[in-house]
Each structure stands twice: as structure tokens, then as C-alpha cells.
Short mmCIF file of C-alpha atoms and ligand atoms in Angstrom, two decimals:
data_model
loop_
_atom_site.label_atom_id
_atom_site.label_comp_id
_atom_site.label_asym_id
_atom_site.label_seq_id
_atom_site.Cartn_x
_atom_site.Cartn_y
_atom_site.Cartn_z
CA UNK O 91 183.76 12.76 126.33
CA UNK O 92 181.44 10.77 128.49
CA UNK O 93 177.91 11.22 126.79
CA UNK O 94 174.95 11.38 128.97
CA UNK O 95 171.74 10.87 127.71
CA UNK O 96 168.98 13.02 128.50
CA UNK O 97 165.99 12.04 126.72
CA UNK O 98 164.26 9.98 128.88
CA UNK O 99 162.96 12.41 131.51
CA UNK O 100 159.33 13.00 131.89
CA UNK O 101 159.82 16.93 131.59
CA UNK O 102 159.68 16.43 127.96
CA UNK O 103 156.20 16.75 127.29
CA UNK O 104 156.22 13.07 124.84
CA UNK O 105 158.02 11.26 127.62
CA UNK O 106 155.30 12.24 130.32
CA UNK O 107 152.68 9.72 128.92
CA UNK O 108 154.62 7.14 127.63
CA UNK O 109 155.93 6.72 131.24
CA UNK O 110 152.71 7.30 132.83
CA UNK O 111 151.17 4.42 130.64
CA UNK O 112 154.16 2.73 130.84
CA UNK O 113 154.53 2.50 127.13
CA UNK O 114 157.70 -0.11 127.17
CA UNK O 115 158.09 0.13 123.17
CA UNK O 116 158.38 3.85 123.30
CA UNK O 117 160.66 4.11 126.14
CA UNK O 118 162.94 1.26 124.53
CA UNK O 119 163.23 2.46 121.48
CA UNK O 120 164.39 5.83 122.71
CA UNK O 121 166.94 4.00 124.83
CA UNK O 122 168.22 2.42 121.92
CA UNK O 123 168.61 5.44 119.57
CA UNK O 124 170.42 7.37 121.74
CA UNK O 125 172.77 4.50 122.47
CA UNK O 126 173.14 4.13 118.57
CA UNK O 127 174.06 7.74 118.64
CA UNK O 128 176.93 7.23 121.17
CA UNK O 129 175.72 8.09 124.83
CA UNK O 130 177.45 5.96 127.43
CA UNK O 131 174.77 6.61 129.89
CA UNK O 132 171.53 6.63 129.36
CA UNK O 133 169.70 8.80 131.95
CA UNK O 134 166.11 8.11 133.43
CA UNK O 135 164.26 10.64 135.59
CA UNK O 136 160.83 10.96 136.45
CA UNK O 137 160.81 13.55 138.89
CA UNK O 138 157.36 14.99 137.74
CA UNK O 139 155.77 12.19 139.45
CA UNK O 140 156.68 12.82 142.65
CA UNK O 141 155.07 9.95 144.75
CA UNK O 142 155.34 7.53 142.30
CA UNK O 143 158.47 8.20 141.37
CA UNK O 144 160.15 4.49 143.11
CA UNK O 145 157.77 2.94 141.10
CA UNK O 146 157.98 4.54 137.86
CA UNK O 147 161.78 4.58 138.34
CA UNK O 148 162.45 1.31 138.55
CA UNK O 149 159.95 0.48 135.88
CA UNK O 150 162.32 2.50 133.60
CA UNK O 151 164.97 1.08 135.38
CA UNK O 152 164.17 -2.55 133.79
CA UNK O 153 162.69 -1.55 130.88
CA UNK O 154 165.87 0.36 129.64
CA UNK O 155 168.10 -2.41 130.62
CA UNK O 156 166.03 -4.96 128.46
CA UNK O 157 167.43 -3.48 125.15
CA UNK O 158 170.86 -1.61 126.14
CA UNK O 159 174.20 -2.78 127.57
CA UNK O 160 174.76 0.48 128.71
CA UNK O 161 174.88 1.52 132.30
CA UNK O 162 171.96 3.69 133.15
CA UNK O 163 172.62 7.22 135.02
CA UNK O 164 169.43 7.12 137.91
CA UNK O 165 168.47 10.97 137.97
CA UNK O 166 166.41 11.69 141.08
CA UNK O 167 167.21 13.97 144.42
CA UNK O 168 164.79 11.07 146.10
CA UNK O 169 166.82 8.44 148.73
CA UNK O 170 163.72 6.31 148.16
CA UNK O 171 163.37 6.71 144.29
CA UNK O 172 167.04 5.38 143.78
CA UNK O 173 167.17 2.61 146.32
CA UNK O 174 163.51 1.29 144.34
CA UNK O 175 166.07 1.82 141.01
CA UNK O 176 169.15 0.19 142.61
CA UNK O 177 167.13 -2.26 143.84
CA UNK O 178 165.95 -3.47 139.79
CA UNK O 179 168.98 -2.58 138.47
CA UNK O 180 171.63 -5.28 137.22
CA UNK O 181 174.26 -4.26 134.92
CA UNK O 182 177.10 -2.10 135.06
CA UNK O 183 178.06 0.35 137.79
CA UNK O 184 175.28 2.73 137.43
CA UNK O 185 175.71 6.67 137.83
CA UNK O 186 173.81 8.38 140.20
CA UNK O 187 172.36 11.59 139.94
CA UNK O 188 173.03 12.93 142.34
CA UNK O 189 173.86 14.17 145.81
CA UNK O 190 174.84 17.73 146.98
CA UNK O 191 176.52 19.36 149.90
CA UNK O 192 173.37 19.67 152.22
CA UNK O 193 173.58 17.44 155.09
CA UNK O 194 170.57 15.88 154.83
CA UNK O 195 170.77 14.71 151.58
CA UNK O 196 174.22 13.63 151.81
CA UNK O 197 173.52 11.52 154.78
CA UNK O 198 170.63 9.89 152.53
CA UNK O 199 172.14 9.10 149.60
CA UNK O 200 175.97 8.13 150.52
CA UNK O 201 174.48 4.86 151.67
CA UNK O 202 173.79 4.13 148.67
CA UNK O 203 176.88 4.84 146.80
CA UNK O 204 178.56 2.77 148.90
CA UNK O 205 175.89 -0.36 148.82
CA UNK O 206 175.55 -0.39 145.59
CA UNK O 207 179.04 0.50 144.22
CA UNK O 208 177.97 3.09 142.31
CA UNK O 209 179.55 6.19 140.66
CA UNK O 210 178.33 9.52 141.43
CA UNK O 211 176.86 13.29 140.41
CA UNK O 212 178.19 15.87 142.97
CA UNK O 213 176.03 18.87 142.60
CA UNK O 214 178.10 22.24 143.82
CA UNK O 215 175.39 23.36 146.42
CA UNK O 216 175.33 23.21 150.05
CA UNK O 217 172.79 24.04 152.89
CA UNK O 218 173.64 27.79 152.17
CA UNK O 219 172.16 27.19 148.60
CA UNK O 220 173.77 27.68 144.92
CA UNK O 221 176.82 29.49 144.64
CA UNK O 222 177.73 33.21 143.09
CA UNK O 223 181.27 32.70 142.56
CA UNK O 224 184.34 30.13 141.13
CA UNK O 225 186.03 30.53 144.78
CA UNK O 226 182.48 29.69 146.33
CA UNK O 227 182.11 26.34 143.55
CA UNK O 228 185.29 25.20 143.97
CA UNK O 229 184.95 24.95 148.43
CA UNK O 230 181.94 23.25 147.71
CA UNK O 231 183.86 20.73 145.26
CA UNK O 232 186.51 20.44 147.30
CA UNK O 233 184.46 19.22 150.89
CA UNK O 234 181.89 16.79 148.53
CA UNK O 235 185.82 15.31 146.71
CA UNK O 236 187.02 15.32 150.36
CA UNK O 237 183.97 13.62 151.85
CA UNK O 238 183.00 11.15 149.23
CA UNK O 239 186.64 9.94 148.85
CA UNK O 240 186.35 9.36 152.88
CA UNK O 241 183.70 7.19 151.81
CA UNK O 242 185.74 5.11 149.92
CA UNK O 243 184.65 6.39 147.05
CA UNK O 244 187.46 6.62 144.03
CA UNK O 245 188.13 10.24 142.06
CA UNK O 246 186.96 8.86 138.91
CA UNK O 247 183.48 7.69 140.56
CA UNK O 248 183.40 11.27 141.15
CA UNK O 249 181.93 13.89 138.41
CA UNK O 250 181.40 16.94 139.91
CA UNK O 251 178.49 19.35 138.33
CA UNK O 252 179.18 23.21 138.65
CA UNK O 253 175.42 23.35 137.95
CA UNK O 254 174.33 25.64 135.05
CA UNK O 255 172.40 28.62 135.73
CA UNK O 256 170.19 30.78 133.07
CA UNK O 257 173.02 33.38 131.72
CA UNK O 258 169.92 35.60 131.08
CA UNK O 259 169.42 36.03 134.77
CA UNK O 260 173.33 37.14 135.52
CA UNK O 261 176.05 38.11 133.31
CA UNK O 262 178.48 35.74 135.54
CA UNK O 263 177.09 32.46 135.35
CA UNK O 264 178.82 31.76 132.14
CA UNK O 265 181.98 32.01 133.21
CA UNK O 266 181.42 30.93 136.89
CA UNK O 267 181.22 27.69 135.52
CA UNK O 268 184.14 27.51 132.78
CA UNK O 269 186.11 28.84 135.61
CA UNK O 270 185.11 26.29 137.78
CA UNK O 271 185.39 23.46 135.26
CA UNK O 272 189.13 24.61 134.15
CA UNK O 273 189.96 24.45 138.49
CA UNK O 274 188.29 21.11 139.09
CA UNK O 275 190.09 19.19 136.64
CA UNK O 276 193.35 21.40 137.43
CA UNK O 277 193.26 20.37 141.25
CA UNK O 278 191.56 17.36 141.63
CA UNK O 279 193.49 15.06 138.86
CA UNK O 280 191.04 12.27 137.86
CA UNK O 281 187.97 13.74 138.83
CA UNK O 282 185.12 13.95 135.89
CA UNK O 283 183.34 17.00 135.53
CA UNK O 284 179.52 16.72 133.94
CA UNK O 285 176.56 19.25 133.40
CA UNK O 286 172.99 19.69 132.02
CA UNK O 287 173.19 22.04 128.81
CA UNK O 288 169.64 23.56 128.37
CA UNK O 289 169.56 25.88 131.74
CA UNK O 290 172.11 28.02 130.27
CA UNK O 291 169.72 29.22 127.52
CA UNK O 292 166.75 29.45 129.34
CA UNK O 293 164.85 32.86 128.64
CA UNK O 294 166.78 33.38 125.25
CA UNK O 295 165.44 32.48 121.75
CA UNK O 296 167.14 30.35 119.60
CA UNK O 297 168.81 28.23 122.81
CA UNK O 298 170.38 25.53 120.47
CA UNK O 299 172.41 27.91 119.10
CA UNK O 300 173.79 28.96 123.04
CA UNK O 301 173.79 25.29 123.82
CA UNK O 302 175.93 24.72 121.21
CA UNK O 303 178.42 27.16 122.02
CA UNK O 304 178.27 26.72 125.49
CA UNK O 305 179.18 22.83 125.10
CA UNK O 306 182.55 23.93 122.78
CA UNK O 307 183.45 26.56 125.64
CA UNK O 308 183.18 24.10 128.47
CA UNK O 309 184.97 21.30 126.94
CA UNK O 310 187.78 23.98 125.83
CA UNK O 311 187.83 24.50 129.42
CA UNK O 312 187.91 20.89 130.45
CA UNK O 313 184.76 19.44 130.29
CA UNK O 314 185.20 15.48 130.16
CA UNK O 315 181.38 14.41 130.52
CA UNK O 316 177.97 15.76 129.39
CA UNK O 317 173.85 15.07 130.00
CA UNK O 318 172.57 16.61 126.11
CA UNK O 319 171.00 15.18 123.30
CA UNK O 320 172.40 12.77 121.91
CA UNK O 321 169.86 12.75 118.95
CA UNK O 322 171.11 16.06 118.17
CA UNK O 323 173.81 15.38 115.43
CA UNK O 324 175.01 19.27 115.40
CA UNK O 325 176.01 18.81 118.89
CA UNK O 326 177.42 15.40 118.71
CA UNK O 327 179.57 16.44 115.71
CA UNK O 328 180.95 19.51 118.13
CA UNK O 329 181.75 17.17 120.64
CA UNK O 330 183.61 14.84 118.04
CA UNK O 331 185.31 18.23 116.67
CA UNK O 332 185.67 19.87 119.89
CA UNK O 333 188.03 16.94 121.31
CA UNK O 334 190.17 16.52 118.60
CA UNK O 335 191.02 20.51 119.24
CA UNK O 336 191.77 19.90 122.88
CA UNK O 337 193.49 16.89 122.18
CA UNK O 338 192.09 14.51 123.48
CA UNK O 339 191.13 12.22 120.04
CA UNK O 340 194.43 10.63 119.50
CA UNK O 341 195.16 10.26 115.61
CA UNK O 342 190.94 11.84 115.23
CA UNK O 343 190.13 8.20 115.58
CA UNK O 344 186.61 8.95 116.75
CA UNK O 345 186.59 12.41 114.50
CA UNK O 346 187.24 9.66 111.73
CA UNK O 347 185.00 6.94 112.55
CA UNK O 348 181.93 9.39 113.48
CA UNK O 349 182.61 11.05 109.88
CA UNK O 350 182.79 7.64 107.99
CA UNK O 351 179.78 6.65 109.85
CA UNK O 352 178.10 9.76 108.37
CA UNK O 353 177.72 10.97 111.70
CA UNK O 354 179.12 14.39 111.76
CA UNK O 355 176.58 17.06 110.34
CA UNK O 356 178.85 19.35 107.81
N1 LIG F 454 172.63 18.37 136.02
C1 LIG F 454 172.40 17.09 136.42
N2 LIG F 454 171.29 16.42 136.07
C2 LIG F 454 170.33 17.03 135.34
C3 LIG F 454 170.50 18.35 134.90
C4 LIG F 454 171.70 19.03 135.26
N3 LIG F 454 169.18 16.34 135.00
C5 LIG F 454 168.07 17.03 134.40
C6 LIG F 454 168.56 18.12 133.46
N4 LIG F 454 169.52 18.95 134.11
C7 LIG F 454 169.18 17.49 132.24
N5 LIG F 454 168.19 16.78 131.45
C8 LIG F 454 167.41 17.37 130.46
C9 LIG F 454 166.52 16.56 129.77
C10 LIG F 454 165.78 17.06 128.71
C11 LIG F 454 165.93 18.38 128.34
C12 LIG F 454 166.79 19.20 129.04
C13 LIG F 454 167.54 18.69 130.11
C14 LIG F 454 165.19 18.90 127.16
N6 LIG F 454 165.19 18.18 126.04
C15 LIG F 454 164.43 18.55 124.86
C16 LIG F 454 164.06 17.29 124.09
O1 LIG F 454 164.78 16.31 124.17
O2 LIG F 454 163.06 17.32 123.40
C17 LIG F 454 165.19 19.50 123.95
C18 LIG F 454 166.63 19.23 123.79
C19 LIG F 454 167.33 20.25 122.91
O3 LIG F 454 166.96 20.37 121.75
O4 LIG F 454 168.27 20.94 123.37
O5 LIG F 454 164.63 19.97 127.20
O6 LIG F 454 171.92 20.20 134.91
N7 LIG F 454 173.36 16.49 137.14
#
């Protein structure tokens, strides 16, 4: 499981000031816990700040890579806020997040993909907006696989996103994306498939507890990749249990080593 992490993104109300005041201990030593805690991404976004956003992204940009080897997953829908983080960033290939369906924004940010040698987020939503259904998800999948691979891009630079929606505004949302997830990595061999926990539970109380579940359903339905906590040691010990049930932990190596580490919450 590819561990993405979230917790440098200036929706969370203690990451909003330490950004805007550019706080480099605080942002670094977040960096480094969640890379002691096992991400393999660590994700910046500072979309709240919307015109200073190439600034403040490639600020974070250099001031995570200072104290991780870890590539850094640029999280912005702005052309202009990942070229200023592209532009800062050395290390390796970085993981952007993300590009859609729509045209435009394709047209912006495949440039950059291909510049900078970079893998990508594909987000399933096109110019006709977010899709209801599986079928509708997977058509989408299928033209962004077919069009970035046109690129030159390879299938495992690829991680398609089904993109979580609120199961507490439609019943089918849930299991639009499991079913989607389960067809991706059926028909496109290779392809990653990633996604953002926390919309699912939006509107319900006690949302850990339907994160939670929600991230041992998806990866029982494929899920290789995730953007979560990774400070959250309940839901990195179901991601170290989760893959030895699907298999793919050979021998429970990591099961093992995350439980002798004293890792795994029990
Ligand atoms: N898909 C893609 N990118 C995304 C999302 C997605 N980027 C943004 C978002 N969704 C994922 N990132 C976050 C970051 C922080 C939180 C939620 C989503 C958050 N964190 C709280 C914290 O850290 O304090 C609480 C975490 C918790 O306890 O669950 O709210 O869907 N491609």
C-alpha cells in the first residue's frame, strides 16, 4: 500500500498559520513524523491561499525536502502553483495531484507531467462534472489511461482517484467507488488506484470509525494507494492487517515488522 500523507494541507486549522508564517520547524517536523510512520509520499497543499499559492507551494516544496528523502505528492488543481513547486523541487519523481478529464485543465497540466517526469493523480471527472455511476467512473478512467499513456506516460505513473463523495448525501457513493476500484485494477493491469478518506464521512458523527471501515473495504476491493493519516496508528495497523488478508504481505513481513516495531495498535 502506497501511503500518502495528508497532513500538511492548510485546511487543517494548525497547518494554516504555520504556513502562513512560514514556520519551517513546524512544517518539518510534521514531514518527518509522518515519514517515521511509513508514508511514501508526503503531500503539500495550500489551496486556501489561493493567490499565493506558487509561493507558499514551493516554500513547502523546499522546506519538506530539507529533512525527508521521500518524494513529495504536489496537491493543487493550479498549472501555475505546480510549475512554482516543480520548479524547487529536486528529488525523486514527485506525484502530482492532480489533473481531471476537463479539457482545460488537462491541456494545463499534461505539460507538466511530461517536463518534469512526474507521476500522476487522475481525478474521475470530466467537463460534464462528477460521476453517478461505476459505468460513468470507469469511461472517465478509461479516456484519462488512454490519453495520458498517449502522452508517454507509463500505467504505473498512473493512479487513478474514483473521488470519494459524502455517503450521507447518497446511498450509492459507497459502492460506486469499491465498484470502480475492483474494475480499474481488473482492466487496466498496473495502474494504481488512490483516494482521500475523510469525504466519505462527512455529515456523520464519529467519521474515524467510517474512515476506518471504508479504508478495509476499498483495499478488499483493490485499493493499492491511499492520502490518510499516517499519524493515525488505528488506521495504519488496518492497512498492515488489511494486506496481509488480501495477500499482498508475503510471509506478513511488514504485518511483522510494524508489530515488532510496536506499531500496530491492538
Ligand atoms: N483526492 C486527492 N487529493 C486530495 C483529496 C482526495 N487532497 C485533499 C484531500 N482530499 C485529502 N487530504 C486531507 C487532508 C487533511 C484532512 C483530510 C483530507 C483532515 N485531517 C485531519 C487532521 O489531520 O487533523 C483529521 C484526520 C483524521 O483524523 O481523519 O481533515 O480525495 N487526489
Amino acid at each position: 500500500m502506497i501511503i500518502i500523507g495528508e497532513k500538511i494541507n492548510t485546511s487543517i486549522p494548525s497547518i494554516r498559520p504555520a504556513v502562513e508564517s512560514q514556520d519551517t520547524a513546524q512544517i518539518q517536523d510534521i514531514a518527518q513524523k509522518q515519514a517515521e510512520a511509513g508514508a511514501h509520499y508526503i503531500d503539500v497543499n495550500c489551496g486556501t491561499f489561493a493567490d499565493k499559492e506558487p509561493e507558499l507551494l514551493s516554500w513547502l516544496v523546499r522546506t519538506v525536502r530539507e529533512v525527508t528523502n521521500l518524494p513529495l505528492c504536489l496537491d493543487s488543481p493550479n498549472p501555475k502553483a505546480l510549475r512554482a513547486a516543480l520548479q524547487a523541487y529536486t528529488g525523486p519523481k514527485p506525484l502530482i495531484n492532480s489533473i481531471t478529464a476537463e479539457k482545460a485543465r488537462f491541456d494545463a497540466v499534461i505539460p507538466l507531467v511530461k517536463e518534469y517526469n512526474t507521476s500522476i493523480i487522475a481525478l474521475c471527472m470530466d467537463d460534464s462534472g462528477m460521476p453517478e455511476t461505476a459505468d460513468a467512473c470507469l469511461k472517465i478512467a478509461d479516456g484519462l489511461i488512454n490519453s495520458l499513456t498517449k502522452e508517454g506516460v507509463a500505467l504505473s505513473d498512473i493512479y487513478i482517484d474514483p473521488l470519494v463523495r459524502p455517503v450521507s448525501t447518497g446511498t450509492h457513493y459507497g459502492p460506486v467507488v469499491l465498484e470502480t476500484i475492483r474494475r480499474v485494477m481488473a482492466e487496466f493491469p498496473g495502474v494504481h488506484t488512490t483516494c482521500g478518506l475523510s469525504n466519505v464521512s462527512y455529515g456523520l458523527p464519529a467519521r474515524k470509525l467510517v474512515n476506518r471501515t471504508f479504508l478495509v473495504a476499498a483495499i478488499a476491493a483493490g485499493l493499492d494507494s491511499a492520502i490518510l493519516d499516517p499519524l493515525d496508528k488505528v488506521i495504519m495497523s488496518l492497512v498492515y492487517s488489511a494486506e496481509v488478508l488480501v495477500g499482498k504481505d508475503e510471509y506478513c513481513m511488514n504485518y511483522l515488522e510494524a508489530f515488532r516495531d510496536g506499531r500496530l495498535d491492538v
